[in-house]
Coordinates of C-alpha atoms in Angstrom, one line a residue:
M1 CA -22.7 20.3 -57.1
K2 CA -22.2 24.2 -58.9
F3 CA -20.8 26.8 -56.6
K4 CA -23.2 29.6 -58.2
D5 CA -26.9 26.6 -57.3
L6 CA -25.5 28.0 -54.3
S7 CA -24.6 31.2 -54.1
I8 CA -29.2 31.5 -56.0
Y9 CA -30.2 30.1 -52.8
L10 CA -27.7 32.2 -51.0
Q11 CA -29.0 35.2 -52.8
K12 CA -32.9 34.0 -52.0
L13 CA -31.8 33.5 -48.1
E14 CA -30.5 37.2 -48.4
N15 CA -33.6 38.7 -49.7
T16 CA -36.3 37.1 -46.7
Q17 CA -37.1 38.4 -43.4
S18 CA -39.3 35.3 -42.5
R19 CA -37.8 33.0 -41.3
N20 CA -40.7 30.6 -41.7
D21 CA -39.7 31.2 -45.9
M22 CA -35.5 30.9 -44.2
I23 CA -36.2 27.1 -43.2
L24 CA -38.4 26.2 -46.1
I25 CA -35.4 27.0 -48.7
L26 CA -32.7 26.3 -46.2
S27 CA -35.0 22.8 -46.9
E28 CA -34.6 22.1 -50.2
L29 CA -31.2 23.6 -50.7
F30 CA -30.1 21.2 -48.1
E31 CA -31.9 18.4 -50.1
K32 CA -30.5 19.2 -53.1
V33 CA -26.5 18.9 -51.7
P34 CA -25.1 16.0 -52.6
T35 CA -23.6 14.2 -49.4
E36 CA -20.0 14.7 -50.1
D37 CA -20.8 18.5 -50.2
I38 CA -23.5 19.2 -47.3
G39 CA -20.2 19.4 -44.2
K40 CA -18.5 21.9 -46.9
V41 CA -21.4 24.1 -47.4
M42 CA -22.9 24.1 -44.2
Y43 CA -19.5 26.1 -43.3
L44 CA -19.6 28.0 -45.4
L45 CA -23.4 28.6 -44.7
Q46 CA -21.6 30.0 -40.8
G47 CA -19.7 31.7 -43.1
R48 CA -16.5 30.0 -42.5
V49 CA -14.4 26.4 -43.7
A50 CA -14.4 25.1 -40.0
P51 CA -16.1 24.5 -37.2
L52 CA -16.8 27.6 -34.7
Y53 CA -14.4 26.2 -32.9
V54 CA -11.7 25.5 -35.0
N55 CA -9.0 28.6 -34.8
L56 CA -9.0 29.1 -38.2
E57 CA -9.6 32.7 -39.7
F58 CA -9.2 33.8 -42.3
G59 CA -6.8 36.7 -41.7
M60 CA -8.7 39.0 -44.3
A61 CA -9.8 42.5 -43.9
D62 CA -11.6 45.0 -47.1
K63 CA -8.6 46.6 -47.9
M64 CA -7.0 43.6 -49.1
I65 CA -10.6 42.5 -50.8
L66 CA -11.1 45.6 -52.5
K67 CA -7.1 45.1 -53.9
A68 CA -7.8 41.2 -54.5
I69 CA -10.4 42.6 -56.5
S70 CA -8.2 44.8 -58.4
K71 CA -6.7 42.7 -59.7
A72 CA -9.3 40.0 -60.2
Y73 CA -10.6 42.5 -62.9
E74 CA -7.6 43.7 -64.2
I75 CA -8.5 47.3 -62.4
D76 CA -6.7 50.3 -61.1
E77 CA -7.2 49.9 -57.1
K78 CA -8.0 54.0 -57.2
D79 CA -11.5 53.4 -58.7
V80 CA -11.9 50.1 -57.7
N81 CA -11.4 52.5 -53.8
S82 CA -13.5 55.1 -55.7
E83 CA -15.9 52.9 -56.8
F84 CA -16.4 50.2 -53.3
K85 CA -17.4 54.1 -51.1
K86 CA -20.0 55.0 -53.5
I87 CA -21.2 51.1 -52.9
G88 CA -21.0 50.6 -49.8
D89 CA -21.0 46.5 -50.1
L90 CA -17.3 44.5 -51.4
G91 CA -20.0 42.1 -52.6
E92 CA -22.0 44.6 -54.8
L93 CA -19.1 46.2 -55.9
A94 CA -17.5 42.6 -56.4
E95 CA -20.6 41.3 -58.3
K96 CA -21.2 44.5 -60.5
L97 CA -17.3 45.0 -61.9
A98 CA -18.0 40.7 -62.4
E99 CA -20.6 42.0 -64.7
K100 CA -18.8 45.0 -67.1
Y101 CA -15.8 43.8 -67.0
K102 CA -15.2 39.3 -66.6
K103 CA -14.0 38.0 -69.4
S104 CA -15.1 34.9 -68.9
D105 CA -18.2 32.9 -66.6
G106 CA -16.5 29.9 -65.1
S107 CA -18.8 27.9 -62.9
P108 CA -16.1 25.8 -59.9
S109 CA -17.9 23.2 -57.8
I110 CA -18.1 23.9 -54.1
S111 CA -15.8 21.5 -53.1
Q112 CA -13.9 23.6 -56.0
V113 CA -14.5 27.4 -53.9
F114 CA -14.7 25.8 -50.6
G115 CA -10.5 24.4 -51.6
E116 CA -9.4 28.3 -52.0
L117 CA -11.1 29.6 -49.5
E118 CA -9.4 27.3 -47.0
S119 CA -6.1 27.6 -49.1
L120 CA -6.3 31.0 -48.2
A121 CA -6.7 30.7 -44.3
K122 CA -4.8 28.8 -43.8
S123 CA -2.0 30.5 -45.3
G124 CA 0.4 32.5 -42.4
G125 CA 3.9 33.8 -42.7
K126 CA 5.7 36.1 -44.5
G127 CA 4.4 37.4 -47.7
S128 CA 1.1 36.0 -47.0
V129 CA -0.6 38.7 -47.7
D130 CA 0.4 38.3 -50.8
V131 CA -0.4 35.0 -51.2
K132 CA -3.9 35.6 -49.4
I133 CA -4.3 37.8 -52.9
D134 CA -3.6 36.2 -55.3
T135 CA -5.7 33.3 -53.9
M136 CA -8.8 35.9 -54.4
S137 CA -7.9 37.1 -57.1
C138 CA -8.1 33.8 -58.6
L139 CA -10.8 33.0 -57.8
L140 CA -12.6 36.1 -58.7
K141 CA -11.4 34.9 -61.9
S142 CA -13.7 31.3 -61.5
L143 CA -16.6 33.3 -60.9
D144 CA -20.0 34.1 -62.0
S145 CA -21.0 37.8 -60.5
L146 CA -23.8 36.1 -58.0
S147 CA -21.2 34.1 -57.9
S148 CA -18.7 36.9 -56.7
R149 CA -21.4 38.9 -55.1
Y150 CA -21.1 36.5 -51.7
V151 CA -17.3 35.0 -52.1
V152 CA -16.0 38.0 -51.6
R153 CA -18.3 38.3 -48.3
I154 CA -16.9 35.1 -46.1
P155 CA -13.4 36.3 -45.6
V156 CA -14.7 39.4 -44.0
A157 CA -17.5 38.5 -41.7
K158 CA -19.7 39.9 -43.9
L159 CA -21.7 37.2 -45.6
R160 CA -25.1 38.7 -43.8
L161 CA -27.7 35.8 -44.1
G162 CA -29.4 36.5 -40.6
F163 CA -30.4 32.8 -39.3
S164 CA -29.0 31.1 -36.3
D165 CA -27.9 27.4 -36.5
M166 CA -31.6 26.5 -34.0
T167 CA -33.0 27.8 -38.3
V168 CA -30.5 25.3 -39.7
L169 CA -31.2 22.0 -37.1
D170 CA -35.4 23.2 -38.3
S171 CA -34.0 22.9 -41.9
L172 CA -32.6 20.4 -42.1
S173 CA -36.2 18.3 -40.0
W174 CA -37.7 19.8 -43.0
M175 CA -35.3 18.2 -44.5
L176 CA -36.8 15.1 -43.8
A177 CA -40.2 14.9 -42.3
N178 CA -41.9 18.0 -44.0
D179 CA -41.9 19.7 -40.7
K180 CA -40.0 20.4 -37.2
S181 CA -41.2 17.7 -35.5
L182 CA -37.0 15.1 -35.3
R183 CA -35.4 19.0 -34.7
T184 CA -35.6 17.4 -30.5
E185 CA -33.3 14.7 -31.2
I186 CA -31.7 16.9 -33.7
E187 CA -31.0 19.8 -31.4
R188 CA -29.5 16.6 -28.8
A189 CA -26.6 15.3 -30.6
Y190 CA -25.9 19.3 -31.6
N191 CA -26.0 19.7 -28.2
I192 CA -23.1 17.4 -27.9
R193 CA -21.7 17.9 -31.6
P194 CA -22.3 21.4 -32.2
D195 CA -21.0 20.9 -35.8
L196 CA -23.5 21.4 -38.0
G197 CA -20.8 20.8 -40.7
H198 CA -20.5 16.9 -38.5
I199 CA -24.5 17.0 -37.6
A200 CA -25.7 17.4 -41.2
T201 CA -23.0 14.1 -43.0
V202 CA -24.7 12.1 -40.9
I203 CA -27.7 13.3 -41.5
K204 CA -28.1 13.2 -45.3
R205 CA -25.9 9.8 -44.6
E206 CA -27.5 7.4 -42.3
G207 CA -30.8 9.2 -42.0
I208 CA -31.9 10.6 -38.3
K209 CA -30.9 7.1 -36.9
G210 CA -27.7 7.9 -36.9
L211 CA -27.7 10.7 -34.6
S212 CA -28.1 8.1 -32.5
K213 CA -23.6 7.2 -32.7
V214 CA -22.8 11.0 -32.6
L215 CA -21.0 11.0 -29.1
P216 CA -18.8 13.2 -27.4
A217 CA -15.3 13.8 -28.2
V218 CA -12.2 15.4 -26.8
F219 CA -11.5 18.9 -28.2
T220 CA -14.7 19.4 -30.2
P221 CA -17.0 21.4 -27.6
I222 CA -20.1 20.7 -25.9
L223 CA -22.8 23.2 -25.6
M224 CA -23.2 23.5 -21.6
A225 CA -25.8 23.5 -20.1
K226 CA -28.1 26.1 -18.6
A227 CA -30.1 26.5 -14.4
E228 CA -33.4 26.2 -14.7
R229 CA -33.9 29.4 -11.8
L230 CA -36.2 29.1 -8.6
S231 CA -36.0 32.1 -5.7
S232 CA -36.8 29.9 -2.8
G233 CA -34.8 27.3 -0.4
D234 CA -38.6 25.9 -0.4
E235 CA -39.3 25.8 -3.6
I236 CA -35.8 24.4 -4.3
V237 CA -36.7 21.0 -2.1
E238 CA -40.4 21.3 -3.2
K239 CA -39.2 21.0 -6.6
I240 CA -36.0 18.2 -6.8
G241 CA -35.9 16.5 -3.1
E242 CA -32.1 16.3 -1.8
C243 CA -29.7 18.2 -3.8
A244 CA -26.4 18.8 -3.9
I245 CA -25.8 22.8 -3.0
E246 CA -22.8 24.3 -5.6
P247 CA -21.5 27.8 -5.1
K248 CA -22.2 29.8 -7.5
F249 CA -18.5 31.5 -8.4
D250 CA -18.8 35.2 -11.3
G251 CA -16.4 33.9 -12.9
F252 CA -16.2 32.4 -16.6
R253 CA -16.8 29.1 -17.9
L254 CA -14.0 26.9 -19.2
Q255 CA -15.2 24.1 -20.5
A256 CA -11.4 21.7 -20.9
H257 CA -10.7 19.1 -23.4
L258 CA -7.4 16.8 -22.0
K259 CA -5.8 13.8 -24.3
R260 CA -2.4 12.2 -23.4
L261 CA -0.9 10.8 -26.0
K262 CA 2.5 9.1 -27.0
T263 CA 4.7 10.1 -29.8
E264 CA 6.7 8.6 -32.5
N265 CA 9.6 8.2 -30.3
G266 CA 7.0 7.3 -27.1
K267 CA 7.3 9.5 -25.2
L268 CA 3.2 10.9 -23.9
E269 CA 2.1 13.5 -24.4
T270 CA -0.4 15.9 -22.6
R271 CA -2.9 17.9 -25.0
V272 CA -5.0 20.3 -23.6
K273 CA -7.5 22.8 -25.0
L274 CA -10.0 25.2 -23.5
F275 CA -13.4 26.3 -24.3
T276 CA -16.0 29.4 -23.8
R277 CA -20.0 29.2 -23.9
N278 CA -19.6 30.1 -27.4
L279 CA -17.7 27.7 -28.6
E280 CA -14.0 29.9 -28.7
E281 CA -10.8 27.9 -28.2
V282 CA -9.1 30.8 -25.3
T283 CA -6.3 27.7 -24.3
F284 CA -3.1 30.3 -25.1
M285 CA -5.1 32.6 -22.9
Y286 CA -4.8 30.5 -19.7
P287 CA -1.9 29.0 -19.8
D288 CA -1.6 28.9 -15.8
V289 CA -5.4 27.0 -16.2
E290 CA -3.7 24.7 -18.2
K291 CA -0.7 23.3 -16.2
G292 CA -2.7 23.0 -13.7
I293 CA -4.8 20.4 -15.5
I294 CA -2.0 19.1 -17.0
S295 CA -0.4 18.5 -13.9
Q296 CA -3.5 17.5 -11.7
I297 CA -6.5 15.3 -13.7
D298 CA -5.1 12.4 -13.2
A299 CA -6.3 10.7 -16.0
K300 CA -5.0 10.0 -19.7
E301 CA -9.4 10.9 -21.3
A302 CA -11.3 13.9 -19.9
I303 CA -13.6 16.3 -20.5
L304 CA -14.0 18.4 -17.4
E305 CA -16.2 21.7 -16.9
G306 CA -16.6 24.5 -14.9
E307 CA -15.4 28.1 -13.5
A308 CA -12.1 29.9 -13.5
I309 CA -11.9 32.9 -11.0
A310 CA -9.3 35.9 -9.7
F311 CA -8.1 35.0 -6.7
N312 CA -6.3 37.2 -3.9
P313 CA -2.9 35.0 -3.8
A314 CA -2.4 37.2 -0.2
T315 CA -6.3 36.4 1.7
D316 CA -7.5 33.4 -0.9
E317 CA -9.7 35.8 -1.5
Y318 CA -12.0 35.7 -4.5
L319 CA -12.3 39.2 -6.7
P320 CA -14.6 40.2 -8.7
F321 CA -15.3 39.8 -11.9
Q322 CA -14.3 43.0 -13.4
L323 CA -11.0 41.4 -12.7
T324 CA -11.6 38.3 -14.0
S325 CA -12.2 39.4 -17.1
Q326 CA -9.1 40.8 -18.0
R327 CA -7.5 37.4 -18.3
K328 CA -9.3 37.8 -21.4
R329 CA -7.2 38.8 -23.7
K330 CA -4.1 38.3 -26.7
Y331 CA -2.0 40.6 -25.7
D332 CA 0.6 40.7 -22.3
I333 CA -1.1 37.2 -21.5
E334 CA 2.1 35.7 -19.2
E335 CA 1.8 39.1 -16.9
T336 CA -1.6 39.3 -16.8
A337 CA -1.2 36.4 -15.3
K338 CA 0.7 36.7 -12.3
K339 CA -0.2 39.4 -11.6
I340 CA -4.3 38.4 -11.9
P341 CA -4.1 34.2 -11.2
L342 CA -7.0 32.1 -11.5
K343 CA -8.7 28.9 -10.2
Y344 CA -10.0 26.7 -12.0
M345 CA -13.4 25.3 -9.7
V346 CA -14.2 22.1 -11.9
F347 CA -17.7 21.0 -11.1
E348 CA -18.7 18.4 -14.0
L349 CA -17.5 15.6 -16.2
L350 CA -18.7 15.2 -19.0
Y351 CA -16.2 12.3 -20.4
L352 CA -13.5 10.2 -19.0
E353 CA -11.4 7.3 -20.5
G354 CA -13.5 7.3 -23.2
K355 CA -17.3 7.5 -21.2
N356 CA -20.0 8.9 -22.6
M357 CA -20.2 11.3 -18.5
I358 CA -23.3 13.1 -19.8
P359 CA -26.6 10.5 -19.3
E360 CA -25.4 9.6 -16.1
P361 CA -26.0 11.1 -13.3
Y362 CA -25.1 14.2 -10.6
T363 CA -24.1 11.5 -7.7
K364 CA -21.2 9.5 -10.5
R365 CA -20.4 12.2 -12.4
R366 CA -19.1 13.6 -9.3
E367 CA -17.3 10.6 -8.2
N368 CA -15.6 10.0 -10.9
L369 CA -14.5 13.7 -11.2
S370 CA -13.0 13.3 -7.5
K371 CA -11.2 11.3 -7.7
I372 CA -9.4 12.1 -10.7
I373 CA -8.8 16.2 -9.2
K374 CA -4.5 15.7 -7.2
K375 CA -4.3 18.8 -5.2
G376 CA -2.2 21.4 -6.6
A377 CA -2.4 25.2 -6.8
T378 CA -4.9 26.2 -9.5
V379 CA -7.7 23.7 -10.4
Y380 CA -10.0 22.4 -7.4
L381 CA -13.2 20.5 -6.7
S382 CA -16.2 22.2 -6.7
E383 CA -17.1 22.2 -3.3
E384 CA -21.1 21.1 -2.5
T385 CA -23.2 19.6 0.6
V386 CA -26.1 17.7 0.1
M387 CA -29.8 18.8 1.7
S388 CA -32.9 18.3 1.3
D389 CA -34.3 21.8 3.9
G390 CA -34.4 24.6 2.3
K391 CA -33.8 26.9 5.2
K392 CA -30.8 25.4 5.3
V393 CA -30.4 25.9 1.6
E394 CA -30.9 29.7 2.1
S395 CA -28.5 29.9 4.8
Y396 CA -25.7 28.8 2.3
F397 CA -27.0 30.7 0.0
D398 CA -26.4 34.0 2.0
D399 CA -22.9 32.7 3.1
A400 CA -21.6 32.7 -0.4
I401 CA -22.8 36.0 -0.5
A402 CA -20.5 36.9 1.9
R403 CA -17.9 35.5 1.0
G404 CA -18.1 37.5 -2.6
L405 CA -20.0 34.5 -4.1
E406 CA -22.5 34.7 -7.4
G407 CA -25.1 32.9 -5.3
I408 CA -25.5 28.6 -6.0
L409 CA -26.1 26.5 -7.5
A410 CA -29.0 22.9 -6.7
K411 CA -28.3 19.6 -8.3
K412 CA -30.9 17.0 -8.1
L413 CA -29.1 13.6 -7.7
D414 CA -30.2 11.7 -10.1
G415 CA -30.0 14.3 -12.7
T416 CA -28.4 14.3 -16.4
Y417 CA -25.6 16.5 -18.0
Q418 CA -28.3 18.6 -20.1
A419 CA -26.0 19.7 -23.0
G420 CA -27.3 22.8 -24.3
A421 CA -30.2 22.7 -22.6
R422 CA -32.4 25.3 -19.3
G423 CA -33.8 22.0 -17.4
W424 CA -34.3 21.0 -14.1
S425 CA -30.8 19.8 -13.1
W426 CA -29.3 22.2 -12.2
I427 CA -31.7 25.7 -11.1
K428 CA -30.1 28.8 -9.0
L429 CA -31.3 30.3 -6.3
K430 CA -31.6 34.0 -7.4
R431 CA -32.8 36.5 -4.1
S432 CA -35.9 36.6 -3.8
Y433 CA -38.4 40.2 -5.3
S434 CA -40.2 41.3 -3.2
S435 CA -41.1 45.0 -4.6
K436 CA -38.4 45.3 -6.9
L437 CA -36.4 43.6 -9.6
D438 CA -33.3 42.8 -7.3
D439 CA -31.8 40.0 -9.9
T440 CA -30.7 40.9 -12.7
I441 CA -31.4 40.6 -16.9
D442 CA -29.0 39.4 -19.2
C443 CA -29.8 41.3 -22.1
V444 CA -29.1 41.1 -25.8
V445 CA -28.4 44.3 -27.4
M446 CA -30.2 44.5 -31.3
G447 CA -28.9 48.1 -31.9
Y448 CA -29.3 51.9 -30.6
Y449 CA -30.2 55.3 -31.3
V450 CA -27.8 58.2 -32.9
G451 CA -26.8 60.3 -30.0
M452 CA -27.4 64.1 -29.6
G453 CA -25.4 66.7 -27.6
K454 CA -21.9 65.4 -25.9
R455 CA -23.0 61.5 -26.8
T456 CA -23.0 62.8 -30.3
S457 CA -18.8 61.6 -29.3
F458 CA -20.0 58.2 -28.3
G459 CA -21.3 57.6 -31.1
L460 CA -24.5 56.7 -30.6
G461 CA -27.2 58.2 -27.1
A462 CA -29.3 54.8 -26.0
F463 CA -29.6 51.3 -27.1
L464 CA -32.3 48.7 -27.2
I465 CA -32.3 45.8 -25.5
G466 CA -33.9 42.3 -26.0
V467 CA -34.4 38.4 -24.6
Y468 CA -34.8 35.1 -26.1
D469 CA -37.3 32.9 -26.6
N470 CA -36.1 30.2 -27.0
K471 CA -39.4 27.8 -28.0
N472 CA -39.5 29.7 -30.6
D473 CA -35.6 31.0 -31.7
K474 CA -36.8 35.0 -31.9
Y475 CA -35.2 38.2 -29.8
L476 CA -38.0 40.7 -28.2
T477 CA -37.0 43.6 -26.9
I478 CA -37.8 44.4 -22.9
A479 CA -35.7 48.6 -22.4
K480 CA -34.1 50.8 -24.2
I481 CA -31.6 52.9 -22.4
G482 CA -30.5 56.2 -22.5
T483 CA -29.1 55.6 -19.1
G484 CA -26.9 54.5 -16.8
L485 CA -23.3 54.1 -18.5
T486 CA -20.3 55.4 -17.6
D487 CA -18.5 57.8 -19.9
V488 CA -15.6 54.0 -21.3
E489 CA -19.2 52.2 -21.7
W490 CA -21.1 54.2 -24.0
K491 CA -17.8 53.8 -25.5
E492 CA -17.3 50.6 -25.9
L493 CA -20.2 49.5 -26.4
F494 CA -20.8 52.1 -30.0
K495 CA -17.4 49.8 -30.8
R496 CA -18.9 46.5 -30.5
S497 CA -22.0 47.9 -32.7
E498 CA -19.9 49.7 -35.1
K499 CA -18.5 45.9 -35.9
I500 CA -21.1 43.8 -36.2
K501 CA -24.0 46.6 -37.7
T502 CA -26.3 45.6 -40.4
K503 CA -28.7 47.5 -43.4
E504 CA -31.3 45.3 -43.2
K505 CA -33.1 44.1 -39.4
P506 CA -32.2 41.2 -38.0
A507 CA -34.5 38.1 -39.1
L508 CA -34.5 36.3 -35.5
Y509 CA -35.9 40.4 -34.2
D510 CA -39.1 41.1 -33.0
V511 CA -39.3 44.6 -32.8
D512 CA -42.6 47.0 -32.9
K513 CA -41.9 49.8 -35.2
M514 CA -42.0 52.7 -32.7
L515 CA -39.2 51.4 -31.2
E516 CA -37.4 50.8 -34.3
P517 CA -33.8 51.5 -33.7
D518 CA -31.5 54.3 -35.8
V519 CA -28.5 51.3 -36.6
W520 CA -29.1 47.5 -36.3
V521 CA -26.5 45.5 -34.9
K522 CA -26.7 41.2 -35.2
P523 CA -26.8 39.4 -31.5
E524 CA -23.5 39.1 -30.4
I525 CA -23.4 41.8 -27.1
V526 CA -25.0 40.2 -24.0
V527 CA -25.2 42.8 -21.5
E528 CA -26.3 42.8 -17.1
I529 CA -28.7 44.6 -17.1
R530 CA -30.2 45.8 -13.9
A531 CA -33.9 48.0 -13.2
D532 CA -35.9 48.3 -10.4
E533 CA -38.7 45.9 -11.8
L534 CA -40.5 44.8 -14.5
T535 CA -43.6 46.9 -15.9
R536 CA -46.4 46.3 -17.9
S537 CA -45.1 47.6 -21.4
S538 CA -47.0 47.9 -24.8
N539 CA -44.1 49.0 -27.3
H540 CA -41.9 46.3 -26.1
T541 CA -41.9 42.3 -27.6
V542 CA -41.6 40.5 -24.1
G543 CA -44.8 37.9 -23.9
R544 CA -46.9 40.9 -25.7
I545 CA -49.9 39.6 -27.6
L546 CA -52.0 40.2 -30.7
K547 CA -54.5 40.7 -31.8
P548 CA -55.5 42.1 -35.6
S549 CA -57.2 45.1 -35.2
K550 CA -61.4 45.9 -36.0
S551 CA -60.3 47.4 -39.3
G552 CA -58.1 44.5 -41.0
T553 CA -55.5 46.1 -41.7
A554 CA -53.5 45.6 -38.7
F555 CA -52.4 44.6 -35.5
D556 CA -54.0 45.9 -32.4
V557 CA -52.2 44.7 -28.2
D558 CA -54.7 42.3 -26.7
V559 CA -51.5 41.3 -24.0
Q560 CA -49.3 43.6 -22.7
G561 CA -46.1 43.0 -23.1
Y562 CA -43.7 43.3 -20.5
A563 CA -40.4 46.4 -19.7
L564 CA -37.6 46.6 -17.0
R565 CA -38.4 50.2 -15.5
F566 CA -34.8 52.3 -14.8
P567 CA -32.3 49.1 -16.2
R568 CA -28.6 50.4 -16.2
L569 CA -25.8 48.6 -17.6
E570 CA -24.2 46.8 -14.9
K571 CA -21.3 44.8 -17.5
F572 CA -20.6 43.1 -20.6
R573 CA -20.9 39.3 -20.4
D574 CA -18.1 38.8 -22.7
D575 CA -18.5 34.7 -21.5
K576 CA -21.7 34.4 -22.6
V577 CA -23.7 33.7 -25.6
P578 CA -27.1 35.8 -27.0
T579 CA -29.0 32.6 -26.8
D580 CA -27.9 32.4 -23.3
A581 CA -30.0 35.3 -22.3
T582 CA -32.8 34.8 -19.9
T583 CA -36.0 33.5 -21.4
L584 CA -38.9 35.0 -22.1
T585 CA -40.2 32.4 -20.1
E586 CA -38.3 33.0 -16.8
I587 CA -38.9 36.3 -17.5
E588 CA -43.1 35.9 -17.0
E589 CA -42.1 33.7 -13.6
M590 CA -39.7 37.6 -12.7
F591 CA -42.8 39.0 -12.9
K592 CA -45.1 36.6 -11.1
L593 CA -42.7 35.9 -8.2
Q594 CA -42.4 40.0 -7.6
K595 CA -46.1 40.7 -7.3
K596 CA -46.4 38.3 -4.7

């Protein structure tokens, strides 16, 4: 398949704001793409040449792309830069200049373009900047003008197609069944192996039946399970009966993959990879955890899950999340590790010695996990107490809070591990709700409003946040926040937002026109928000139901949505991905509990 055929579909996707239309466009594309190309197409749609969990970045900035455009079309760099300032978009610039100056109209295949981009990403070391520019320049010479628009956007992460992986899964279902009926089955496989290229290739080759063969693999992260929430110990026991109670640590989730291999000279080599919730490989950031796993895990192959949390070696007390989060860094890693040591509290076993542990009951996973952890200074088996008395559950919760922990997690004894899903195998106990909302809410930043007065120096004066409607793969607004941040936090939020701002409203956003921000941002920043209570709102879209107006030209509010009263920023949650945000279902439940 030619890349210019793919670029026509990319243009269609760019020009639609309807998620349903995107599903149809993608399903048509996937139907036409040959099996040998489908994996490459999936990665290109994500603006990559490898799965998200593979550390393969392009290492290119706008300036390098501009140099490549100048070289490809034999135009003076000053003229290219001047034109870029007028247009403001690398893709539109490349397309315009290609139409005007290009001497031939080539048509390389998807595989050829992918290969050149992959080569560009793998270029490193001395002289790699020139190699990258030359590679991109040669590639642009071979492309038609429309293809040029999208190829230059890929290395600088500005493809701007506006859909999520869940939209892709719906599209694969639509390709097979002409509806979304297969989405659940496809998502189950994706949660175990979140590699769209692999999942799509299996489907193209073997159909939906092939997904039954998708199993955990060491060094391929599994999407982490999520917990439901209840507000009392009695409710938990009533829901799942006798259960295992574990402390809930206020750190960051890490999934550890371990494999011991024999090298060519017969020596045993141990490899470890650490992954975050958002599939980022962060092994180099936590050398102490890596060493602990190598020395303390007695297994040849294993996938573990746990929480890394900072502690004070003098008192053995856990430290606040703000200190733990300082360990997430790219520089001064060894020095920071000495100042802020971590404990890796392991609470799950997903794979062991070639066996998939995900469908096994919790008790069996726990039993096997306890057998492979040796005593040491870094890796610990999370404590567990089996209970059937709601009052004792709440007493355990109070003790956990007193110890500086976030709370507790109850696990169903015969429950399986629900990869990537929120289910009743895990339940977190949160403080009960009274006239005030005592619990925090995880929200996604959707956009910001330009500041006035003092805040003009920050770049923004307020920001819009939302929660996740997991049933419809949408983000719904719940608050506009203009207070409660320090000067440093305002500046930090602006800095992060500038990197992911977009001209158009993302297709997954449901926002009332009255609340549209000055600048939209892609759903990437997760923040923890504290508020006094949940109230009803006709403007916010969380839980809002519209009905056609009597005139038939617009909509009236039939059921009001929810909004946060006096919201303020608690902290940035870099350990969470947007789909980890509090859900619409949870908000509805919080509101009911608050009214009791």
